[in-house]
Coordinates of C-alpha atoms in Angstrom, one line a residue:
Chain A
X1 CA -21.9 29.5 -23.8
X2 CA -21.9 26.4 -26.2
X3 CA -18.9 24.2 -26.5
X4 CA -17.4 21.2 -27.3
X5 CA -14.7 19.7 -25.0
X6 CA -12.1 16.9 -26.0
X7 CA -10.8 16.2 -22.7
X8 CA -7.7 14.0 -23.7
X9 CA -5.0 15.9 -25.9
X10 CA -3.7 12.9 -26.6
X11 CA -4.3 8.8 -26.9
X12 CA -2.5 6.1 -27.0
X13 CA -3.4 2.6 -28.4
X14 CA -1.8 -0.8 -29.6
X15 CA -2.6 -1.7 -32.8
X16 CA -5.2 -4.7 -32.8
X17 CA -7.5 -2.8 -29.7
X18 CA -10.7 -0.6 -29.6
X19 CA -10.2 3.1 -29.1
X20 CA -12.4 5.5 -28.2
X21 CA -12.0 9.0 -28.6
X22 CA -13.8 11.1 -25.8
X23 CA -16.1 14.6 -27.2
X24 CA -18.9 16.6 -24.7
X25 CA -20.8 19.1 -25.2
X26 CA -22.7 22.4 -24.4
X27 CA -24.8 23.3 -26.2
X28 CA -28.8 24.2 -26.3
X29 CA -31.5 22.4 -27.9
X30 CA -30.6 18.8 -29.5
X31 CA -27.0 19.6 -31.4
X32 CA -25.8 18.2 -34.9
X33 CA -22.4 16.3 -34.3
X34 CA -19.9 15.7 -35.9
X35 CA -16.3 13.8 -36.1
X36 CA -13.2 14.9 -38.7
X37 CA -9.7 13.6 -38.8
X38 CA -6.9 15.8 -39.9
X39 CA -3.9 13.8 -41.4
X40 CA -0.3 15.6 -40.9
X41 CA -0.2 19.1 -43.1
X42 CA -3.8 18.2 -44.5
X43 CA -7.0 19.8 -44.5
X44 CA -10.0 17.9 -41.9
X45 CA -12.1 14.6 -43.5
X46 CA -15.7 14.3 -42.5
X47 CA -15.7 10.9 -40.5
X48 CA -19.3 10.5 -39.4
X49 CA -22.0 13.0 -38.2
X50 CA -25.2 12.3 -35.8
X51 CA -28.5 14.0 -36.9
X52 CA -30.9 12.0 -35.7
X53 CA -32.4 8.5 -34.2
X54 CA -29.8 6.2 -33.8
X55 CA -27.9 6.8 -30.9
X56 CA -25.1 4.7 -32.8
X57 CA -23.3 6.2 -35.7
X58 CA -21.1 4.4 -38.3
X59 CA -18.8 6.0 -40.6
X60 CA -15.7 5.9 -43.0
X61 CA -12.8 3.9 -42.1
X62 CA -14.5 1.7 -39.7
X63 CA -15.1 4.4 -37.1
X64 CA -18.5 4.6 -35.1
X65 CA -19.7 7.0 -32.6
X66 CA -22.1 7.1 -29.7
X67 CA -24.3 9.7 -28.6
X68 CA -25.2 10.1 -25.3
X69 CA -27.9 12.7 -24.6
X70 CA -28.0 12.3 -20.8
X71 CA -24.1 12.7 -20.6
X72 CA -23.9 15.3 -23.6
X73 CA -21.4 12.9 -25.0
X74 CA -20.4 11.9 -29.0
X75 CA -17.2 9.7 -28.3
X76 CA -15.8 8.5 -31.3
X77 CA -15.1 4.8 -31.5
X78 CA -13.2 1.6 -33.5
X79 CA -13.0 -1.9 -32.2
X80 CA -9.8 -2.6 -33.8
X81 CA -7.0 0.1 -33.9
X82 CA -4.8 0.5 -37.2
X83 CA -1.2 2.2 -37.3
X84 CA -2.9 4.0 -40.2
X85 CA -5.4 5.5 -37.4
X86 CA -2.8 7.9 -36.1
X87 CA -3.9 11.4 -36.9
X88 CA -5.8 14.3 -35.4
X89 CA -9.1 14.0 -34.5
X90 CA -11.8 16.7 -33.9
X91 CA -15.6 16.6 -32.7
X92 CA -17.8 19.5 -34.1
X93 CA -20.9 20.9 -33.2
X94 CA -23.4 22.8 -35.0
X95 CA -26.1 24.7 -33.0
X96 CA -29.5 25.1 -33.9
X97 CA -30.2 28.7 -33.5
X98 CA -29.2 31.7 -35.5
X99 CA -25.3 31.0 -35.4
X100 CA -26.2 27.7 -37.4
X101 CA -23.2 28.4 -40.1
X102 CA -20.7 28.9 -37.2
X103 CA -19.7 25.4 -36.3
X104 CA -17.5 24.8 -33.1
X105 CA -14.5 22.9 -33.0
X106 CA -13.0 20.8 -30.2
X107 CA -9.5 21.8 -29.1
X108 CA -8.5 17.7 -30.9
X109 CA -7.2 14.7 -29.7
X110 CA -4.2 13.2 -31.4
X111 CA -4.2 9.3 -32.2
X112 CA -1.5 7.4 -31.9
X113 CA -1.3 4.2 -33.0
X114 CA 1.7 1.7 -31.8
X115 CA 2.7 -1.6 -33.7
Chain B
X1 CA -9.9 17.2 -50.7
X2 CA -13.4 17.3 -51.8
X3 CA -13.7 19.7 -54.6
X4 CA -12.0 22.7 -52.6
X5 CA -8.6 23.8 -53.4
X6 CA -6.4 26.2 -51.8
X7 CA -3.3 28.1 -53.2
X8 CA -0.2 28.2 -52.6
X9 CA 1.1 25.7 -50.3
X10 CA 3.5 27.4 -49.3
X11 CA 3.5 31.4 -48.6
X12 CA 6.3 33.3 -47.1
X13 CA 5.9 36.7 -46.3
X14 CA 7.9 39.5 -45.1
X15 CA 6.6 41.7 -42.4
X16 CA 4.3 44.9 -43.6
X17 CA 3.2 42.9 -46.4
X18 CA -0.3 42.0 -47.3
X19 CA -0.9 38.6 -48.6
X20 CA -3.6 36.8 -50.7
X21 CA -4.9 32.9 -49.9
X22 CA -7.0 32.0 -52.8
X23 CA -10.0 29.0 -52.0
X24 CA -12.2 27.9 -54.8
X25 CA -14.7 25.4 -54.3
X26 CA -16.9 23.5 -57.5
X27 CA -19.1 22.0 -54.7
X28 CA -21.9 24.7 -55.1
X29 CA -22.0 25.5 -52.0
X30 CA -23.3 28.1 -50.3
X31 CA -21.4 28.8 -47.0
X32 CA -17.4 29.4 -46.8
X33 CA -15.1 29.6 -43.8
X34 CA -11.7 30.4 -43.2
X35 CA -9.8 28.9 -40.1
X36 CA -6.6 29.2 -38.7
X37 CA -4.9 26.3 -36.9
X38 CA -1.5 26.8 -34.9
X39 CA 0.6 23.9 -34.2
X40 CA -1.0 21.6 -31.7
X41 CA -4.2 23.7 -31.5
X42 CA -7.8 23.5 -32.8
X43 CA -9.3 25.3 -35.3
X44 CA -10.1 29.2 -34.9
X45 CA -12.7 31.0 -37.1
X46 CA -11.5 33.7 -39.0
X47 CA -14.2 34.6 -41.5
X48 CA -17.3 33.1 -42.8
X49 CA -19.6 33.6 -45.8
X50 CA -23.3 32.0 -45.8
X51 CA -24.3 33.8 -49.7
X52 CA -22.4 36.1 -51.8
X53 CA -21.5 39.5 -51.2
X54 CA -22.1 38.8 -47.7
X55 CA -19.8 37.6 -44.7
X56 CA -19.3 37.8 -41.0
X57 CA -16.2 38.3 -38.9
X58 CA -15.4 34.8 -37.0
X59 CA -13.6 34.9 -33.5
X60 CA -9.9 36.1 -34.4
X61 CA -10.9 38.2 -37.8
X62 CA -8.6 41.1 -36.4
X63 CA -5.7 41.6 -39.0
X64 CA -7.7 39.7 -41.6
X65 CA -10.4 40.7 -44.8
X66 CA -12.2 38.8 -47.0
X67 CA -14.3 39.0 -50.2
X68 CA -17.1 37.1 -51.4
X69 CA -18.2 37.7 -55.0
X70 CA -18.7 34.8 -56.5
X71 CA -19.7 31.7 -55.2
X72 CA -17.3 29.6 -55.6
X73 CA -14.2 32.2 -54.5
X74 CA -13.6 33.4 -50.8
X75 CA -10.4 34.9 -50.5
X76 CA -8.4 35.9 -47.6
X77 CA -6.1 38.6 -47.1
X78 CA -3.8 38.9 -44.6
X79 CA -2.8 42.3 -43.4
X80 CA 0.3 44.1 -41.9
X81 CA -2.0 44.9 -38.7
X82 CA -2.2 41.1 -38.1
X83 CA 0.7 40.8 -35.7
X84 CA 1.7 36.8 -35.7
X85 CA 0.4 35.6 -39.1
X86 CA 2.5 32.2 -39.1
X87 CA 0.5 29.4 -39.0
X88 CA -1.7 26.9 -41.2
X89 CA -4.9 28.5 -42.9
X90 CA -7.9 26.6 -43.9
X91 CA -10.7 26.7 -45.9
X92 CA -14.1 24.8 -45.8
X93 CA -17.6 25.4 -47.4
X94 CA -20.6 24.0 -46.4
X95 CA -23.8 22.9 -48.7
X96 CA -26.8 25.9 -47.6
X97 CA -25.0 27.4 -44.6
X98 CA -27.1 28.5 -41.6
X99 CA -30.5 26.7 -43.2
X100 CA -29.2 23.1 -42.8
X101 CA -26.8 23.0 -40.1
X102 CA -26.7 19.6 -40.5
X103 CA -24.5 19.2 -43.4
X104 CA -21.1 18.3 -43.3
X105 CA -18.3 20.8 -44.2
X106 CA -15.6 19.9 -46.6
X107 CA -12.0 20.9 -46.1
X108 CA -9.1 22.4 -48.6
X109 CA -5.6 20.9 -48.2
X110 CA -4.7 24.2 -46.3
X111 CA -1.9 27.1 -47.3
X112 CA 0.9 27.1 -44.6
X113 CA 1.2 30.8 -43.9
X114 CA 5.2 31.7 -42.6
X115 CA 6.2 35.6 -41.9
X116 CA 10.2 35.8 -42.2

């Protein structure tokens, strides 16, 4: 079955460090991926997506992600953490056969950011 | 939001009722999804839509019904036979659905759903 795992419900960071935000997957083929953060009663923001070539990803807000083919990883990634940071984060993955419109969520991590 | 509203905010139902979510998007996009999202959970697919007059049941579309027809409307009804309707609904559409699954979705500012 394809799926996309965000292994930590929650992480914590001091403001000023790198993050990272962990996201595998399971799915078949060479998967579209994708990162959204979800800001407290809001609807998801596209953050960054990986197609393809570059294994490193830059997006809005600073934020990067690295794919990992071998690991079947997409962690999502800043060098220097804001308080502003602090939200809900989810990987997506959209699979290249017939489901292609049914795009599967992680279960999110939630940022949180310390002064 | 990106060109995707959702209405109301806030929704309050009493039990046996059916209720209406409205999501209208000027993105021209093809695809639409509904999702539901309980506190401290992910995302669960309710419906989606990849043209109009056409849609597919998601994972949890028991107690739910949709319509599709026009493109830039997917509504949502929530029925008396869904059992625990509280929670936070969401809508999303997607440019050219299933054909280029590499396109971003874009998100409505949800309608928090609460059954008294």
């Amino acid at each position: 079955a394809q799926s996309v795992a965000q292994p930590e419900d929650q992480v914590n960071v001091a403001e000023g460090n790198p993050l990272t935000v962990k996201c595998t997957y399971s799915v078949s083929g060479n998967p579209y991926l994708f990162w959204y953060v979800q800001y407290p009663n809001r609807g998801l923001q596209f953050l960054l997506k990986y197609i393809t070539g570059d294994n490193l990803v830059k997006g809005s807000y600073g934020f990067e992600a690295e794919f990992n083919k071998s690991q079947t990883s997409f962690h999502l990634k800043k060098p220097s953490a804001l308080v502003s940071d602090s939200a809900l984060y989810f990987c997506a993955v959209s699979p290249l056969d017939s489901s292609a419109s049914k795009i599967i969520f992680g279960s999110g991590t939630r940022l949180s950011i310390r002064p | 939001d990106g060109g995707i509203t959702q209405s109301p905010k806030y929704l309050f139902r009493k039990e046996g009722q059916n209720v209406t979510l409205s999501c209208e998007q000027n993105l021209n996009h093809d695809a639409m999804y509904w999702y539901r999202q309980d506190p401290g959970q992910g995302l669960r697919l309710i419906y989606y839509s990849q043209i109009v007059n056409d849609f597919q049941k998601g994972d949890i579309a028991e107690g739910y019904s949709v319509s599709r027809e026009k493109k830039e409307s997917f509504p949502l009804t929530v029925t008396s036979a869904q059992k625990n309707p509280t929670a936070f609904y969401l809508c999303a559409s997607k440019l050219a659905g299933g054909t280029q699954p590499y396109n971003e979705q874009f998100f409505g500012p949800g309608t928090r759903l609460t059954v008294l």
